[in-house]
Amino acid sequence: MQILVLPGDGIGPEITDATLVALDAVREQFSLPLDLRHDVVGYASQTRHGTTVRSSLLDDARQADGVILGPTDSLEFRDEARGEINPSKFFRKGMDLFANIRPSRTYDGLPSKVGAFDLVVVRENTEGFYADRNMEAGNGEILVTPDVAISLRRITRACSLRIARAACDLAMLRGRRVTVVHKANVLKVCDGLFLNACREVAAEYPEIALDAVLVDSMMAHVVRDPRRFDVIVTTNMFGDILSDLTAELSGSLGLGGSLNAGTDHAMAQAAHGSAPDIAGQDVANPSSLILSTALMLGWYGRRGGHGDFVAAGAALEAAIGEAIAAGEATRDVGGRLGTKAMAEALSARLRAA
């Protein structure tokens, strides 16, 4: 498996280093053939190349089997004409990574205020309210006058059908329940199209129980009783917000794994930001990027029929749970270790398995 590694900004290099320590341990445990190539995005790329993402990196990413992308300071990347490009958007759109898979579950040793749960948010990743990826050229945000701004939202039947199918396929491996989150009572055309597409696909899966919940109601339901949900499918921005909420309900946004998957490529990406305020302090939780990398190994293994990669991904995820239960995690999730020490403890745990 060829992997392109891009550490990013802020805590990105620290949690990427920790992820690679854990990845090396699981590579040794399962004798995985891994070929890692390292490059830069974000401020390091801007300093070196004058742009936060070089256009040639897209070809490199397409030639690889997967990408590990550390968080970047995308809020400050405002002017693409000056080379300030959002790396996340660049790869998601450029490689058509249409499915953002974000599992959330509770862990032994980490108290939960909402009880034990295990669910997955399947988020459409390439259109919707995200104005930087819903136009062929240009941006979907328009400044009509200094005091009037308009943002366009794109929903297509093709993208809705394929994200619905991704959710149903995943549900067949889990509890066979899919919840569509929408706002079709107000966004009757856009969300109506999305909801109808999900119902159309679900009809091809008679084993799956499908229900639909308004996005505002969903926020209340998932806080009250997340155990009632299994696979949740929704549009881009709704999924972004909802998956951050479910990750936090599991104990920390730092436990939110995130896989961006397309037909031929996948990218592991932490669900959180670059947190420059704690960069360099050895306190950042690397779990999100490690869990995302575990998801990518599993995706690669299932896609190619490589059982060793599927097992390796499962081992990485299990090791995170065991580390939290043993207090061998960072302080934000009840542990006592720093970033590097947590990575070393995970490595030792994996090598001893």
mmCIF file of C-alpha atoms in Angstrom, residues 184-324:
data_model
loop_
_atom_site.group_PDB
_atom_site.id
_atom_site.type_symbol
_atom_site.label_atom_id
_atom_site.label_comp_id
_atom_site.label_asym_id
_atom_site.label_seq_id
_atom_site.Cartn_x
_atom_site.Cartn_y
_atom_site.Cartn_z
ATOM 1 C CA ALA A 184 -36.902 18.931 3.566
ATOM 2 C CA ASN A 185 -39.705 20.726 5.408
ATOM 3 C CA VAL A 186 -38.027 24.036 4.534
ATOM 4 C CA LEU A 187 -35.458 23.185 1.846
ATOM 5 C CA LYS A 188 -38.135 21.380 -0.123
ATOM 6 C CA VAL A 189 -36.293 21.180 -3.438
ATOM 7 C CA CYS A 190 -32.683 20.494 -2.368
ATOM 8 C CA ASP A 191 -33.320 18.328 0.668
ATOM 9 C CA GLY A 192 -36.396 16.863 -0.951
ATOM 10 C CA LEU A 193 -34.176 15.605 -3.762
ATOM 11 C CA PHE A 194 -31.654 14.204 -1.266
ATOM 12 C CA LEU A 195 -34.321 12.477 0.829
ATOM 13 C CA ASN A 196 -36.003 10.918 -2.195
ATOM 14 C CA ALA A 197 -32.654 9.636 -3.491
ATOM 15 C CA CYS A 198 -31.935 7.987 -0.143
ATOM 16 C CA ARG A 199 -35.354 6.342 -0.128
ATOM 17 C CA GLU A 200 -34.818 5.117 -3.678
ATOM 18 C CA VAL A 201 -31.511 3.462 -2.808
ATOM 19 C CA ALA A 202 -32.797 2.024 0.466
ATOM 20 C CA ALA A 203 -35.596 0.288 -1.433
ATOM 21 C CA GLU A 204 -32.887 -1.889 -3.015
ATOM 22 C CA TYR A 205 -31.900 -3.089 0.486
ATOM 23 C CA PRO A 206 -34.990 -4.812 1.938
ATOM 24 C CA GLU A 207 -32.997 -5.874 5.024
ATOM 25 C CA ILE A 208 -32.420 -2.249 6.028
ATOM 26 C CA ALA A 209 -34.798 -0.231 8.197
ATOM 27 C CA LEU A 210 -34.838 3.385 6.997
ATOM 28 C CA ASP A 211 -36.117 6.403 8.845
ATOM 29 C CA ALA A 212 -35.800 10.146 8.313
ATOM 30 C CA VAL A 213 -35.286 12.881 10.912
ATOM 31 C CA LEU A 214 -35.174 16.666 10.548
ATOM 32 C CA VAL A 215 -31.697 18.010 11.293
ATOM 33 C CA ASP A 216 -32.806 20.235 14.174
ATOM 34 C CA SER A 217 -34.722 17.384 15.800
ATOM 35 C CA MET A 218 -31.741 15.106 15.208
ATOM 36 C CA MET A 219 -29.499 17.260 17.367
ATOM 37 C CA ALA A 220 -31.922 16.797 20.257
ATOM 38 C CA HIS A 221 -32.417 13.065 19.652
ATOM 39 C CA VAL A 222 -28.720 12.245 19.415
ATOM 40 C CA VAL A 223 -28.014 14.027 22.701
ATOM 41 C CA ARG A 224 -30.947 12.368 24.450
ATOM 42 C CA ASP A 225 -30.402 8.825 23.194
ATOM 43 C CA PRO A 226 -27.625 8.192 20.652
ATOM 44 C CA ARG A 227 -28.089 4.435 21.109
ATOM 45 C CA ARG A 228 -31.145 4.502 18.831
ATOM 46 C CA PHE A 229 -28.945 5.306 15.813
ATOM 47 C CA ASP A 230 -26.628 3.097 13.761
ATOM 48 C CA VAL A 231 -25.728 4.606 10.376
ATOM 49 C CA ILE A 232 -26.677 8.235 9.761
ATOM 50 C CA VAL A 233 -26.501 9.673 6.235
ATOM 51 C CA THR A 234 -26.753 13.368 5.485
ATOM 52 C CA THR A 235 -25.526 16.284 3.390
ATOM 53 C CA ASN A 236 -22.188 18.012 3.737
ATOM 54 C CA MET A 237 -22.622 20.749 6.313
ATOM 55 C CA PHE A 238 -25.258 18.915 8.371
ATOM 56 C CA GLY A 239 -22.876 15.943 8.541
ATOM 57 C CA ASP A 240 -19.934 18.107 9.533
ATOM 58 C CA ILE A 241 -21.797 19.587 12.466
ATOM 59 C CA LEU A 242 -23.497 16.354 13.526
ATOM 60 C CA SER A 243 -20.306 14.277 13.449
ATOM 61 C CA ASP A 244 -18.477 16.783 15.666
ATOM 62 C CA LEU A 245 -21.351 16.531 18.135
ATOM 63 C CA THR A 246 -21.355 12.727 18.183
ATOM 64 C CA ALA A 247 -17.563 12.638 18.560
ATOM 65 C CA GLU A 248 -17.766 14.945 21.554
ATOM 66 C CA LEU A 249 -20.547 12.819 23.053
ATOM 67 C CA SER A 250 -18.175 9.860 22.871
ATOM 68 C CA GLY A 251 -15.780 11.698 25.155
ATOM 69 C CA SER A 252 -13.780 14.087 22.984
ATOM 70 C CA LEU A 253 -13.565 15.503 19.482
ATOM 71 C CA GLY A 254 -10.049 14.085 19.672
ATOM 72 C CA LEU A 255 -11.590 10.616 19.337
ATOM 73 C CA GLY A 256 -13.346 11.390 16.059
ATOM 74 C CA GLY A 257 -11.960 9.220 13.286
ATOM 75 C CA SER A 258 -12.589 10.518 9.771
ATOM 76 C CA LEU A 259 -12.132 8.727 6.451
ATOM 77 C CA ASN A 260 -12.637 10.487 3.121
ATOM 78 C CA ALA A 261 -13.335 7.749 0.595
ATOM 79 C CA GLY A 262 -14.015 7.640 -3.114
ATOM 80 C CA THR A 263 -14.180 4.862 -5.640
ATOM 81 C CA ASP A 264 -10.415 4.504 -6.045
ATOM 82 C CA HIS A 265 -8.800 6.615 -3.307
ATOM 83 C CA ALA A 266 -9.085 7.333 0.393
ATOM 84 C CA MET A 267 -7.671 9.936 2.779
ATOM 85 C CA ALA A 268 -7.292 9.667 6.545
ATOM 86 C CA GLN A 269 -7.857 13.021 8.202
ATOM 87 C CA ALA A 270 -8.327 14.052 11.828
ATOM 88 C CA ALA A 271 -11.808 15.371 12.546
ATOM 89 C CA HIS A 272 -10.422 18.352 14.471
ATOM 90 C CA GLY A 273 -8.392 21.431 13.587
ATOM 91 C CA SER A 274 -4.744 22.389 13.874
ATOM 92 C CA ALA A 275 -5.003 23.811 17.446
ATOM 93 C CA PRO A 276 -2.027 26.195 17.176
ATOM 94 C CA ASP A 277 -2.500 27.248 20.809
ATOM 95 C CA ILE A 278 -1.204 23.863 22.039
ATOM 96 C CA ALA A 279 1.261 23.115 19.237
ATOM 97 C CA GLY A 280 4.688 21.997 20.384
ATOM 98 C CA GLN A 281 3.571 21.252 23.952
ATOM 99 C CA ASP A 282 3.327 17.449 23.611
ATOM 100 C CA VAL A 283 -0.268 17.446 24.857
ATOM 101 C CA ALA A 284 -2.239 16.941 21.626
ATOM 102 C CA ASN A 285 -4.361 13.814 21.399
ATOM 103 C CA PRO A 286 -3.272 11.770 18.332
ATOM 104 C CA SER A 287 -6.229 9.373 18.535
ATOM 105 C CA SER A 288 -8.342 11.002 15.830
ATOM 106 C CA LEU A 289 -5.661 10.714 13.154
ATOM 107 C CA ILE A 290 -4.704 7.212 14.301
ATOM 108 C CA LEU A 291 -8.348 6.086 14.162
ATOM 109 C CA SER A 292 -8.678 7.714 10.738
ATOM 110 C CA THR A 293 -5.634 5.798 9.538
ATOM 111 C CA ALA A 294 -7.169 2.594 10.920
ATOM 112 C CA LEU A 295 -10.285 3.295 8.841
ATOM 113 C CA MET A 296 -8.103 3.792 5.763
ATOM 114 C CA LEU A 297 -6.319 0.483 6.286
ATOM 115 C CA GLY A 298 -9.685 -1.244 6.591
ATOM 116 C CA TRP A 299 -10.996 0.487 3.448
ATOM 117 C CA TYR A 300 -7.932 -0.604 1.471
ATOM 118 C CA GLY A 301 -8.176 -4.150 2.785
ATOM 119 C CA ARG A 302 -11.878 -4.598 1.985
ATOM 120 C CA ARG A 303 -11.526 -2.984 -1.427
ATOM 121 C CA GLY A 304 -8.681 -5.282 -2.477
ATOM 122 C CA GLY A 305 -9.536 -8.400 -0.490
ATOM 123 C CA HIS A 306 -6.518 -7.972 1.803
ATOM 124 C CA GLY A 307 -7.575 -9.445 5.126
ATOM 125 C CA ASP A 308 -4.321 -8.467 6.799
ATOM 126 C CA PHE A 309 -5.048 -4.776 6.254
ATOM 127 C CA VAL A 310 -8.583 -5.162 7.616
ATOM 128 C CA ALA A 311 -7.183 -6.899 10.701
ATOM 129 C CA ALA A 312 -4.509 -4.230 11.110
ATOM 130 C CA GLY A 313 -7.110 -1.460 11.060
ATOM 131 C CA ALA A 314 -9.178 -3.291 13.663
ATOM 132 C CA ALA A 315 -6.076 -3.784 15.845
ATOM 133 C CA LEU A 316 -5.274 -0.071 15.758
ATOM 134 C CA GLU A 317 -8.818 0.810 16.788
ATOM 135 C CA ALA A 318 -8.796 -1.801 19.574
ATOM 136 C CA ALA A 319 -5.448 -0.516 20.842
ATOM 137 C CA ILE A 320 -6.887 2.995 21.225
ATOM 138 C CA GLY A 321 -9.748 1.600 23.318
ATOM 139 C CA GLU A 322 -7.381 -0.440 25.469
ATOM 140 C CA ALA A 323 -5.083 2.558 25.954
ATOM 141 C CA ILE A 324 -7.957 4.745 27.144
#
